[in-house]
Tab-separated table of C-alpha atoms and ligand atoms in Angstrom:
chain	number	residue	atom	x	y	z
A	249	MET	CA	-0.108	0.034	-0.296
A	250	LYS	CA	1.727	3.475	-0.997
A	251	ILE	CA	0.145	6.100	1.105
A	252	ALA	CA	0.329	10.159	0.265
A	253	ILE	CA	-0.274	12.851	3.277
A	254	LEU	CA	-1.246	16.040	2.733
A	255	GLY	CA	0.420	17.992	5.213
A	256	ALA	CA	3.283	17.311	8.114
A	257	GLY	CA	1.658	19.649	10.825
A	258	VAL	CA	1.165	17.384	14.164
A	259	SER	CA	-1.941	15.224	12.299
A	260	GLY	CA	0.052	14.183	8.920
A	261	LEU	CA	3.140	13.639	11.216
A	262	SER	CA	1.418	11.773	13.704
A	263	LEU	CA	-0.344	9.291	11.519
A	264	ALA	CA	3.137	8.232	9.262
A	265	ARG	CA	4.454	7.630	12.734
A	266	PHE	CA	1.548	5.832	14.220
A	267	LEU	CA	1.546	3.452	10.745
A	268	VAL	CA	4.999	3.175	11.496
A	269	GLU	CA	5.278	1.865	14.905
A	270	GLY	CA	1.760	-0.182	13.641
A	271	GLY	CA	4.611	-2.526	11.249
A	272	LEU	CA	4.023	-0.378	7.673
A	273	ALA	CA	6.880	-0.309	5.433
A	274	ALA	CA	8.654	3.274	6.203
A	275	ASP	CA	8.449	3.903	2.423
A	276	ALA	CA	5.014	3.275	1.952
A	277	ILE	CA	4.580	6.450	3.490
A	278	HIS	CA	4.678	9.699	1.246
A	279	VAL	CA	4.279	13.144	3.477
A	280	PHE	CA	3.704	16.147	1.302
A	281	GLU	CA	4.313	19.825	3.305
A	282	ALA	CA	4.225	23.297	1.617
A	283	SER	CA	6.376	24.369	4.661
A	284	ARG	CA	10.067	24.986	4.777
A	285	SER	CA	9.945	23.009	8.520
A	286	PRO	CA	7.499	20.697	9.512
A	287	GLY	CA	4.931	21.809	12.608
A	288	GLY	CA	2.116	23.711	10.801
A	289	LEU	CA	0.092	25.530	14.257
A	290	CYS	CA	2.449	23.640	16.332
A	291	ALA	CA	5.133	25.682	15.004
A	292	SER	CA	7.858	28.277	17.423
A	293	LYS	CA	9.488	30.630	16.371
A	294	SER	CA	12.999	31.918	17.620
A	295	ILE	CA	14.601	35.616	17.260
A	296	ASP	CA	17.420	37.316	19.196
A	297	GLY	CA	17.223	34.457	21.807
A	298	PHE	CA	13.255	34.297	22.452
A	299	THR	CA	10.724	31.967	21.848
A	300	TYR	CA	7.618	31.727	20.755
A	301	ASP	CA	4.066	29.522	19.636
A	302	VAL	CA	3.848	31.119	16.315
A	303	THR	CA	-0.293	30.442	17.142
A	304	GLY	CA	0.261	31.358	20.298
A	305	GLY	CA	0.941	29.629	23.587
A	306	HIS	CA	0.484	25.767	23.381
A	307	ILE	CA	-0.033	23.856	26.152
A	308	LEU	CA	0.438	20.612	26.515
A	309	TYR	CA	-2.696	18.456	28.407
A	310	SER	CA	-4.864	15.777	27.641
A	311	LYS	CA	-7.626	13.180	28.997
A	312	ASP	CA	-6.150	11.072	27.118
A	313	GLN	CA	-3.511	9.950	29.148
A	314	ALA	CA	-2.021	7.321	27.288
A	315	ALA	CA	-1.794	10.160	24.179
A	316	MET	CA	-0.049	12.631	26.064
A	317	SER	CA	2.454	9.844	27.096
A	318	TRP	CA	3.377	9.214	23.335
A	319	MET	CA	3.686	12.988	22.268
A	320	GLN	CA	6.138	13.602	25.275
A	321	ARG	CA	8.273	10.422	24.432
A	322	ALA	CA	8.222	10.760	21.167
A	323	CYS	CA	10.603	14.076	22.086
A	324	GLY	CA	12.565	13.081	24.632
A	325	GLY	CA	10.023	11.687	27.959
A	326	PRO	CA	8.953	13.719	30.526
A	327	ASP	CA	12.104	14.851	31.826
A	328	ALA	CA	12.431	17.092	28.368
A	329	PHE	CA	8.742	18.999	29.674
A	330	VAL	CA	8.749	21.268	33.496
A	331	GLU	CA	4.936	20.342	34.808
A	332	LYS	CA	3.709	23.388	35.354
A	333	ALA	CA	0.717	24.902	37.797
A	334	ARG	CA	-2.165	26.780	35.093
A	335	HIS	CA	-2.772	30.437	36.660
A	336	THR	CA	-4.989	31.860	34.787
A	337	ARG	CA	-6.667	35.682	35.115
A	338	ILE	CA	-9.662	38.146	33.849
A	339	ARG	CA	-7.765	41.560	33.975
A	340	PHE	CA	-10.472	43.598	34.397
A	341	GLY	CA	-9.666	47.791	34.818
A	342	GLN	CA	-6.358	47.378	37.264
A	343	ARG	CA	-7.760	44.063	38.851
A	344	TRP	CA	-7.377	40.725	38.513
A	345	VAL	CA	-10.233	38.269	37.991
A	346	ASN	CA	-10.203	35.088	39.150
A	347	TYR	CA	-10.960	32.470	35.431
A	348	PRO	CA	-13.397	30.930	34.954
A	349	PHE	CA	-15.103	34.926	35.499
A	350	GLU	CA	-17.973	33.027	37.390
A	351	ASN	CA	-15.255	31.751	39.922
A	352	GLY	CA	-13.965	35.051	40.327
A	353	LEU	CA	-17.288	37.318	41.379
A	354	GLY	CA	-15.791	38.514	44.271
A	355	ASP	CA	-12.917	40.102	42.413
A	356	LEU	CA	-14.935	42.413	41.095
A	357	PRO	CA	-15.951	46.158	42.436
A	358	PRO	CA	-18.855	45.775	44.434
A	359	GLU	CA	-21.512	47.102	42.089
A	360	ALA	CA	-19.761	44.778	39.058
A	361	ASN	CA	-20.259	41.822	41.711
A	362	PHE	CA	-23.584	42.218	42.080
A	363	GLU	CA	-25.048	42.972	38.949
A	364	CYS	CA	-22.751	39.665	37.853
A	365	LEU	CA	-24.928	37.756	40.564
A	366	ARG	CA	-27.996	39.073	40.256
A	367	GLY	CA	-28.262	37.842	36.627
A	368	TYR	CA	-26.426	34.825	37.405
A	369	VAL	CA	-29.137	34.325	40.039
A	370	ALA	CA	-32.050	35.279	37.786
A	371	ALA	CA	-30.708	33.068	34.710
A	372	TRP	CA	-30.369	30.464	36.691
A	373	HIS	CA	-34.002	30.532	38.779
A	374	GLN	CA	-35.504	31.013	35.329
A	375	ARG	CA	-33.901	27.845	33.519
A	376	GLN	CA	-35.178	25.885	36.618
A	377	THR	CA	-39.094	27.069	36.978
A	378	THR	CA	-39.600	27.448	32.724
A	379	LYS	CA	-37.100	24.097	31.833
A	380	SER	CA	-35.969	26.635	28.838
A	381	PRO	CA	-34.223	24.528	26.184
A	382	ALA	CA	-30.893	26.046	25.870
A	383	PRO	CA	-30.975	29.243	23.048
A	384	ARG	CA	-28.901	27.868	19.865
A	385	GLU	CA	-27.403	31.148	19.182
A	386	PHE	CA	-24.797	31.666	20.766
A	387	GLY	CA	-24.839	35.164	21.718
A	388	ALA	CA	-28.906	34.795	24.033
A	389	TRP	CA	-27.268	31.407	24.950
A	390	VAL	CA	-24.875	33.062	26.994
A	391	ARG	CA	-27.994	34.918	28.851
A	392	TRP	CA	-29.243	31.717	29.781
A	393	ARG	CA	-26.765	30.363	30.742
A	394	PHE	CA	-24.589	33.486	32.629
A	395	GLY	CA	-27.443	36.358	32.930
A	396	ASP	CA	-27.024	39.822	31.895
A	397	GLY	CA	-24.253	40.989	34.454
A	398	ILE	CA	-21.454	38.350	33.274
A	399	ALA	CA	-22.829	39.302	29.784
A	400	GLN	CA	-21.957	42.588	29.950
A	401	HIS	CA	-18.995	42.599	32.554
A	402	PHE	CA	-17.237	39.745	30.212
A	403	MET	CA	-18.873	36.843	27.796
A	404	ASP	CA	-19.897	39.895	25.241
A	405	PRO	CA	-17.027	42.154	25.037
A	406	TYR	CA	-14.814	38.892	25.418
A	407	ASN	CA	-16.187	36.973	22.603
A	408	ALA	CA	-16.702	39.676	20.375
A	409	LYS	CA	-12.638	40.238	20.672
A	410	VAL	CA	-12.222	36.422	19.593
A	411	TRP	CA	-15.189	36.268	16.984
A	412	LYS	CA	-15.001	39.330	15.479
A	413	ARG	CA	-18.876	38.081	14.510
A	414	ASP	CA	-22.415	39.205	16.424
A	415	LEU	CA	-22.430	36.255	19.057
A	416	ASP	CA	-25.772	35.581	17.628
A	417	PHE	CA	-24.055	34.466	13.890
A	418	LEU	CA	-22.290	31.197	16.417
A	419	THR	CA	-24.700	28.436	17.539
A	420	SER	CA	-24.396	27.690	21.065
A	421	ASP	CA	-23.055	24.225	19.780
A	422	TRP	CA	-19.547	24.596	20.044
A	423	VAL	CA	-19.746	25.336	23.659
A	424	ALA	CA	-20.537	21.926	25.859
A	425	GLY	CA	-16.794	21.201	27.677
A	426	ARG	CA	-15.621	24.644	26.498
A	427	VAL	CA	-16.940	27.310	28.424
A	428	PRO	CA	-16.864	26.556	32.073
A	429	ASP	CA	-19.916	25.598	33.439
A	430	ALA	CA	-20.005	26.558	37.335
A	431	PRO	CA	-22.289	25.042	39.703
A	432	VAL	CA	-24.866	27.707	40.969
A	433	ASP	CA	-23.361	27.079	45.033
A	434	ASP	CA	-19.447	27.694	43.165
A	435	VAL	CA	-20.820	31.650	42.057
A	436	LEU	CA	-22.278	32.428	45.374
A	437	ARG	CA	-19.601	31.410	47.283
A	438	SER	CA	-16.521	33.071	44.926
A	439	SER	CA	-19.157	36.453	44.909
A	440	VAL	CA	-18.945	36.338	48.767
A	441	GLY	CA	-15.001	36.137	48.781
A	442	ILE	CA	-14.819	32.292	49.352
A	443	ARG	CA	-12.212	30.960	46.803
A	444	THR	CA	-13.553	28.095	44.356
A	445	GLU	CA	-12.132	26.306	41.371
A	446	GLY	CA	-12.694	25.877	37.880
A	447	TYR	CA	-12.281	24.049	34.937
A	448	THR	CA	-10.149	21.783	37.205
A	449	HIS	CA	-9.071	19.425	33.938
A	450	GLN	CA	-6.112	21.952	32.806
A	451	SER	CA	-4.853	22.683	36.170
A	452	THR	CA	-1.824	20.986	35.511
A	453	PHE	CA	0.048	21.186	31.728
A	454	TYR	CA	3.530	20.560	30.600
A	455	TYR	CA	5.666	22.286	28.352
A	456	PRO	CA	8.920	21.252	26.685
A	457	LYS	CA	11.800	22.447	28.338
A	458	SER	CA	13.464	23.683	25.505
A	459	GLY	CA	12.258	24.526	21.379
A	460	GLY	CA	8.903	25.631	22.144
A	461	PHE	CA	5.887	23.660	21.431
A	462	GLN	CA	7.180	22.692	18.358
A	463	ALA	CA	10.035	20.642	20.581
A	464	ILE	CA	6.964	18.009	20.077
A	465	THR	CA	6.171	18.057	16.282
A	466	ASP	CA	9.294	17.844	16.051
A	467	GLY	CA	10.202	14.625	18.390
A	468	ILE	CA	7.045	13.313	16.528
A	469	ALA	CA	8.828	13.904	13.207
A	470	ARG	CA	12.364	12.364	13.747
A	471	THR	CA	11.534	8.904	12.669
A	472	VAL	CA	9.739	9.762	9.754
A	473	LEU	CA	11.673	13.059	8.423
A	474	PRO	CA	12.663	11.668	6.100
A	475	ARG	CA	9.717	10.019	4.365
A	476	VAL	CA	8.341	14.397	4.701
A	477	ARG	CA	8.858	16.381	1.022
A	478	LEU	CA	9.274	19.554	2.687
A	479	GLY	CA	8.092	22.262	0.246
A	480	THR	CA	6.773	20.570	-1.683
A	481	ALA	CA	2.467	21.968	-1.732
A	482	VAL	CA	0.119	19.595	-2.984
A	483	ARG	CA	-1.909	21.048	-6.111
A	484	GLU	CA	-3.672	18.917	-7.722
A	485	ILE	CA	-5.395	15.436	-5.925
A	486	ALA	CA	-7.586	13.402	-8.575
A	487	ARG	CA	-8.904	9.531	-8.415
A	488	LYS	CA	-7.261	6.913	-10.842
A	489	GLY	CA	-8.384	3.624	-10.896
A	490	ALA	CA	-9.317	2.724	-7.362
A	491	GLY	CA	-6.413	4.690	-6.368
A	492	PHE	CA	-5.889	8.661	-6.432
A	493	VAL	CA	-2.927	10.904	-8.116
A	494	VAL	CA	-0.890	13.039	-6.321
A	495	ASN	CA	0.949	16.387	-8.180
A	496	GLY	CA	0.865	13.730	-10.778
A	497	GLU	CA	2.437	11.014	-8.930
A	498	GLU	CA	-0.056	7.586	-8.042
A	499	PHE	CA	-0.731	6.056	-4.476
A	500	ASP	CA	-3.303	3.714	-3.390
A	501	LEU	CA	-4.733	6.000	-0.674
A	502	VAL	CA	-4.682	9.587	0.402
A	503	VAL	CA	-5.121	11.480	3.837
A	504	SER	CA	-5.731	15.137	3.678
A	505	THR	CA	-4.822	17.259	6.898
A	506	LEU	CA	-5.004	20.739	4.167
A	507	SER	CA	-7.672	22.880	5.288
A	508	LEU	CA	-10.955	21.631	3.576
A	509	THR	CA	-11.416	24.934	2.382
A	510	PHE	CA	-8.356	24.127	-0.033
A	511	LEU	CA	-10.075	21.640	-1.457
A	512	PRO	CA	-11.638	22.823	-4.613
A	513	ASP	CA	-9.057	24.074	-5.807
A	514	LEU	CA	-7.029	21.067	-5.500
A	515	VAL	CA	-9.519	18.696	-6.615
A	516	PRO	CA	-10.973	19.449	-9.613
A	517	ASP	CA	-14.016	16.337	-9.668
A	518	MET	CA	-15.396	18.409	-6.913
A	519	PRO	CA	-18.828	19.361	-7.880
A	520	GLN	CA	-20.016	22.857	-7.666
A	521	ALA	CA	-22.285	22.419	-4.555
A	522	VAL	CA	-19.108	20.712	-2.300
A	523	ALA	CA	-17.123	23.195	-2.930
A	524	GLU	CA	-19.414	25.926	-2.557
A	525	ALA	CA	-19.815	24.294	1.037
A	526	CYS	CA	-15.722	23.693	1.677
A	527	ARG	CA	-15.493	27.700	0.238
A	528	THR	CA	-18.037	29.074	2.896
A	529	LEU	CA	-16.994	27.473	5.810
A	530	GLU	CA	-15.910	29.819	8.591
A	531	TYR	CA	-12.901	30.390	10.360
A	532	ASN	CA	-10.402	33.302	11.869
A	533	GLY	CA	-7.193	33.540	11.657
A	534	ILE	CA	-4.370	34.437	14.212
A	535	VAL	CA	-1.795	37.498	14.296
A	536	CYS	CA	1.041	36.592	17.487
A	537	VAL	CA	3.071	39.269	18.587
A	538	LEU	CA	5.893	38.639	20.708
A	539	LEU	CA	6.783	41.594	22.981
A	540	ALA	CA	10.755	41.112	24.330
A	541	LEU	CA	10.956	42.720	27.217
A	542	ASP	CA	14.138	44.129	29.573
A	543	ARG	CA	11.683	42.685	32.556
A	544	ALA	CA	13.243	39.470	34.808
A	545	GLU	CA	10.334	37.583	35.992
A	546	HIS	CA	6.759	38.189	35.665
A	547	PRO	CA	3.558	37.429	38.235
A	548	ASP	CA	3.318	33.664	38.407
A	549	LEU	CA	0.900	33.909	35.150
A	550	SER	CA	0.222	31.117	32.439
A	551	TRP	CA	-1.522	33.223	30.863
A	552	ILE	CA	-4.414	35.879	30.865
A	553	TYR	CA	-7.691	37.241	29.307
A	554	LEU	CA	-8.592	41.140	28.290
A	555	PRO	CA	-11.835	41.373	27.873
A	556	HIS	CA	-12.398	45.123	27.358
A	557	ALA	CA	-11.173	47.595	24.233
A	558	ALA	CA	-9.772	49.584	26.757
A	559	GLN	CA	-7.250	46.771	26.754
A	560	GLY	CA	-6.730	47.190	23.140
A	561	PRO	CA	-7.039	44.780	20.424
A	562	THR	CA	-5.399	41.487	22.673
A	563	ASN	CA	-7.792	38.961	23.717
A	564	ARG	CA	-5.291	36.736	25.430
A	565	VAL	CA	-2.058	37.129	26.678
A	566	THR	CA	0.546	34.608	27.277
A	567	TYR	CA	3.335	35.068	29.388
A	568	MET	CA	5.208	32.944	26.957
A	569	SER	CA	8.705	32.909	29.209
A	570	ASN	CA	6.584	31.736	32.525
A	571	TYR	CA	6.691	28.498	30.179
A	572	ALA	CA	10.497	27.818	30.143
A	573	PRO	CA	13.628	29.287	31.569
A	574	SER	CA	15.028	28.813	27.816
A	575	LEU	CA	12.267	30.344	25.944
A	576	ALA	CA	13.813	33.979	27.095
A	577	PRO	CA	17.467	35.364	27.417
A	578	LYS	CA	18.824	35.113	31.251
A	579	GLY	CA	16.991	38.560	33.148
A	580	ARG	CA	14.894	38.815	30.501
A	581	SER	CA	10.891	38.082	29.843
A	582	SER	CA	8.980	37.751	26.722
A	583	LEU	CA	3.979	38.237	26.758
A	584	LEU	CA	2.384	37.056	23.129
A	585	CYS	CA	-0.287	38.877	22.324
A	586	GLU	CA	-3.011	36.913	20.366
A	587	VAL	CA	-5.555	39.118	17.905
A	588	THR	CA	-7.965	37.130	15.227
A	589	THR	CA	-8.595	38.658	12.150
A	590	PRO	CA	-11.678	37.761	9.971
A	591	GLY	CA	-10.891	34.268	7.995
A	592	GLY	CA	-10.234	36.014	4.795
A	593	ALA	CA	-9.953	39.635	5.206
A	594	PRO	CA	-6.018	41.324	5.299
A	595	PHE	CA	-3.994	41.114	8.582
A	596	PRO	CA	-3.911	44.494	10.377
A	597	GLY	CA	-0.850	46.873	9.529
A	598	PRO	CA	2.281	48.226	11.564
A	599	GLU	CA	-0.113	50.336	13.611
A	600	LEU	CA	-1.492	46.807	15.801
A	601	GLU	CA	1.797	46.425	17.191
A	602	ARG	CA	1.038	49.896	18.866
A	603	GLU	CA	-2.378	49.428	20.019
A	604	ILE	CA	-1.114	46.377	21.470
A	605	VAL	CA	0.987	47.949	23.740
A	606	ASP	CA	-0.622	51.071	24.493
A	607	GLY	CA	-3.639	48.937	25.298
A	608	LEU	CA	-1.091	46.543	27.855
A	609	ALA	CA	0.452	50.146	28.945
A	610	ARG	CA	-3.076	51.097	30.083
A	611	ALA	CA	-4.030	47.906	31.542
A	612	GLY	CA	-0.649	48.389	33.604
A	613	LEU	CA	1.013	45.149	32.729
A	614	ILE	CA	3.646	46.828	30.982
A	615	ARG	CA	6.461	49.950	30.688
A	616	ARG	CA	6.313	50.575	26.897
A	617	ASP	CA	9.993	51.794	27.800
A	618	GLU	CA	10.145	47.703	28.784
A	619	VAL	CA	9.665	46.570	24.951
A	620	LEU	CA	12.978	45.397	23.322
A	621	PHE	CA	11.614	44.698	20.260
A	622	HIS	CA	8.387	43.115	18.893
A	623	ASP	CA	7.824	39.895	16.286
A	624	ARG	CA	4.722	38.938	15.166
A	625	THR	CA	3.867	35.955	12.545
A	626	GLU	CA	0.071	35.687	11.002
A	627	THR	CA	-1.627	32.849	10.142
A	628	SER	CA	-4.674	32.430	8.387
A	629	GLN	CA	-6.662	29.875	9.805
A	630	ALA	CA	-6.778	29.643	13.337
A	631	TYR	CA	-10.272	29.257	14.954
A	632	VAL	CA	-13.080	27.600	13.363
A	633	VAL	CA	-16.024	29.693	13.240
A	634	PHE	CA	-19.693	27.698	14.316
A	635	ASP	CA	-22.169	29.008	12.484
A	636	HIS	CA	-25.532	28.159	12.080
A	637	ARG	CA	-24.643	26.196	8.518
A	638	TYR	CA	-21.159	24.970	9.263
A	639	ALA	CA	-23.363	20.815	10.184
A	640	ALA	CA	-24.781	21.303	6.915
A	641	ARG	CA	-21.968	22.235	5.437
A	642	ARG	CA	-19.431	20.076	6.027
A	643	HIS	CA	-22.528	16.855	5.882
A	644	ALA	CA	-22.459	17.422	2.395
A	645	ILE	CA	-18.691	18.052	1.890
A	646	PHE	CA	-17.728	14.433	3.858
A	647	ASP	CA	-21.044	12.703	2.280
A	648	TRP	CA	-19.132	13.799	-1.555
A	649	MET	CA	-16.255	12.808	0.571
A	650	ALA	CA	-17.432	9.372	1.131
A	651	GLY	CA	-17.927	8.200	-2.349
A	652	PHE	CA	-14.588	10.028	-3.874
A	653	GLY	CA	-12.533	8.460	-1.061
A	654	LEU	CA	-10.630	11.177	0.404
A	655	LEU	CA	-9.581	10.441	3.395
A	656	THR	CA	-9.361	13.880	6.270
A	657	LEU	CA	-7.830	14.569	9.071
A	658	GLY	CA	-6.624	16.956	11.275
A	659	ARG	CA	-7.758	20.595	12.725
A	660	PHE	CA	-9.108	22.553	9.459
A	661	GLY	CA	-9.294	18.698	7.536
A	662	ARG	CA	-12.320	17.740	9.414
A	663	PHE	CA	-13.166	21.209	11.105
A	664	GLU	CA	-13.279	20.538	13.866
A	665	TYR	CA	-12.052	22.548	17.422
A	666	ASP	CA	-9.477	20.394	18.124
A	667	ASN	CA	-6.462	20.320	19.954
A	668	SER	CA	-3.104	19.079	19.422
A	669	ASP	CA	-3.426	15.712	21.452
A	670	GLN	CA	-6.925	15.198	20.385
A	671	CYS	CA	-5.184	15.790	16.785
A	672	VAL	CA	-2.672	12.499	17.861
A	673	ILE	CA	-5.893	10.641	19.425
A	674	LYS	CA	-7.633	10.741	15.684
A	675	ALA	CA	-4.402	9.891	13.852
A	676	ARG	CA	-4.053	6.688	16.235
A	677	GLU	CA	-7.786	6.006	15.494
A	678	LEU	CA	-7.188	6.646	11.441
A	679	ALA	CA	-3.874	4.408	11.586
A	680	ALA	CA	-5.308	1.590	13.687
A	681	GLN	CA	-8.074	1.558	10.817
A	682	LEU	CA	-5.324	1.636	7.428
A	683	LEU	CA	-3.074	-1.129	9.492
A	684	GLU	CA	-6.491	-3.152	9.841
A	685	ARG	CA	-7.148	-2.813	5.666
A	686	ALA	CA	-3.138	-3.178	4.871
A	687	ARG	CA	-3.308	-6.732	7.105
A	688	ALA	CA	-6.285	-7.114	5.021
A	689	GLY	CA	-5.047	-5.956	1.537
A	690	VAL	CA	-7.635	-3.958	0.551
B	750	FAD	C1	-4.494	29.640	18.687
B	750	FAD	C2	-4.778	28.837	19.263
B	750	FAD	C3	-4.027	28.589	20.072
B	750	FAD	C4	-4.385	26.659	20.508
B	750	FAD	N1	-3.879	26.046	21.873
B	750	FAD	C5	-3.423	24.844	22.190
B	750	FAD	C6	-2.988	24.385	23.367
B	750	FAD	O1	-2.744	24.859	23.829
B	750	FAD	N2	-2.638	22.996	23.128
B	750	FAD	C7	-2.515	22.289	22.215
B	750	FAD	O2	-2.330	21.192	22.620
B	750	FAD	N3	-3.619	22.870	21.057
B	750	FAD	C8	-3.483	23.497	20.580
B	750	FAD	N4	-4.325	24.629	19.969
B	750	FAD	C9	-4.424	23.724	18.465
B	750	FAD	C10	-3.334	23.098	17.347
B	750	FAD	O3	-2.249	24.190	17.184
B	750	FAD	C11	-3.994	22.111	16.627
B	750	FAD	O4	-5.170	21.324	16.746
B	750	FAD	C12	-2.398	21.157	15.977
B	750	FAD	O5	-1.904	22.273	15.770
B	750	FAD	C13	-3.341	21.494	14.287
B	750	FAD	O6	-2.661	20.504	13.478
B	750	FAD	P1	-3.157	19.438	12.236
B	750	FAD	O7	-2.057	18.851	11.949
B	750	FAD	O8	-4.023	18.868	12.079
B	750	FAD	O9	-2.838	21.088	11.537
B	750	FAD	P2	-2.009	21.674	10.590
B	750	FAD	O10	-0.582	21.998	12.108
B	750	FAD	O11	-2.615	23.013	10.291
B	750	FAD	O12	-0.962	21.477	9.534
B	750	FAD	C14	-1.792	20.941	8.318
B	750	FAD	C15	-0.321	21.648	7.719
B	750	FAD	O13	-0.647	21.100	6.071
B	750	FAD	C16	0.571	22.187	5.312
B	750	FAD	N5	-0.283	22.387	4.253
B	750	FAD	C17	-1.162	23.738	3.886
B	750	FAD	N6	-1.040	23.374	2.472
B	750	FAD	C18	-0.901	22.853	2.339
B	750	FAD	C19	-0.339	22.011	0.514
B	750	FAD	N7	-1.317	22.930	-0.469
B	750	FAD	N8	0.362	21.173	0.739
B	750	FAD	C20	1.107	20.657	1.411
B	750	FAD	N9	1.057	21.145	2.858
B	750	FAD	C21	0.099	21.725	2.917
B	750	FAD	C22	0.404	23.365	6.093
B	750	FAD	O14	2.020	23.826	6.017
B	750	FAD	C23	0.140	22.605	8.159
B	750	FAD	O15	2.125	22.166	8.001
B	750	FAD	C24	-4.345	25.572	19.594
B	750	FAD	C25	-4.325	26.382	18.216
B	750	FAD	C26	-4.622	27.169	18.025
B	750	FAD	C27	-5.127	28.319	16.688
């Protein structure tokens, strides 16, 4: 069996490695990667002694212990990682508010605390008495779930910054398990000043001691790198007999981790309606700006959320140099600022960096004269946007794909909100199926 894997991000690399570990001959695998280096969205960049993750600070954690251990083993085992306690906060004026927001109401000014608690209890009471179902619109869902106060003080402005769209343009489907859901008692406790913890499954995370998060994909790549054709963009995918042709070369099987939005330009046989479904999938890009700082250390924070317009365009700041000492020169530190962009829109001009620095200075997080330099990386596809036509589009695409026979994997290969561990888990599942097929000779 000769397999083409399109894309050498964590999904494509993991699939290749699982196949080899499962006994498939390495020379049966051919990985096409447009970029000059592997890693995709997991890549990191080093500049003048500072290292940062190019699509925002990445952390390793997983509910699937086997997948996480596999990722760690691939890059030197647990000793190659720093174990960190997650410390996240919301910046609210000049205050720190615990995260998730509803676990931090006691940190708010008294009037805001009252408004948030009143709204939360009213929404809770409304749900209990009317048994109203969760609204499908995300904006309406926020008020149904958290009430007016939390919506107004945090959820609305924060989500407007991230999604760059009217919140009701999004569905509420994606929030299960992602937007933390605190018991009402915890919210009451937090409001009167008793500490409660939300979102505990991420309370500890791991980060490579050196090389940034990319050390993980570099590690996964190590055993399969000779099979990766770097700098080789896929230009055409077509069927030929029982197999496929990629860039004119024949394969028995093709697994694509490329974005579904790219496929209409690569697959000439795609029907018009399916191409339209691919092209209209909604997503956001991201600009990540590293601020290299002439400051020895930061407070013990992992990352913070900046919900308000006065804090500048950044929605999340990672305390990058807190993740591992290797990420900044001795006596220096760094922050990594994320700014999302609506899918397909041009990236902001050089005024962005000034707006970011001004916003962080206003928020009391940095002084302008501490910034040694900044460096930006632009990524055109970072977040899947779950709008109301998302499910119908995917249905049309995967219905056709099942007949066409192209297999897809990965965050944008399947348009799912997957972290790297989930990419690994899905690659492991697909590898098991393909190995079974190879054994059965089909
Ligand atoms: C802001 C942000 C924060 C995140 N935080 C975390 C986190 O904390 N922890 C975590 O585990 N995960 C995190 N993730 C998710 C993680 O980055 C992704 O799940 C993962 O990197 C996706 O890998 P992939 O291989 O599916 O896709 P990609 O990394 O996108 O790989 C696709 C590959 O295809 C290549 N390619 C594209 N076009 C072509 C072509 N025509 N021909 C050949 N090759 C091509 C690309 O260069 C790329 O290398 C985060 C993601 C974002 C955006």
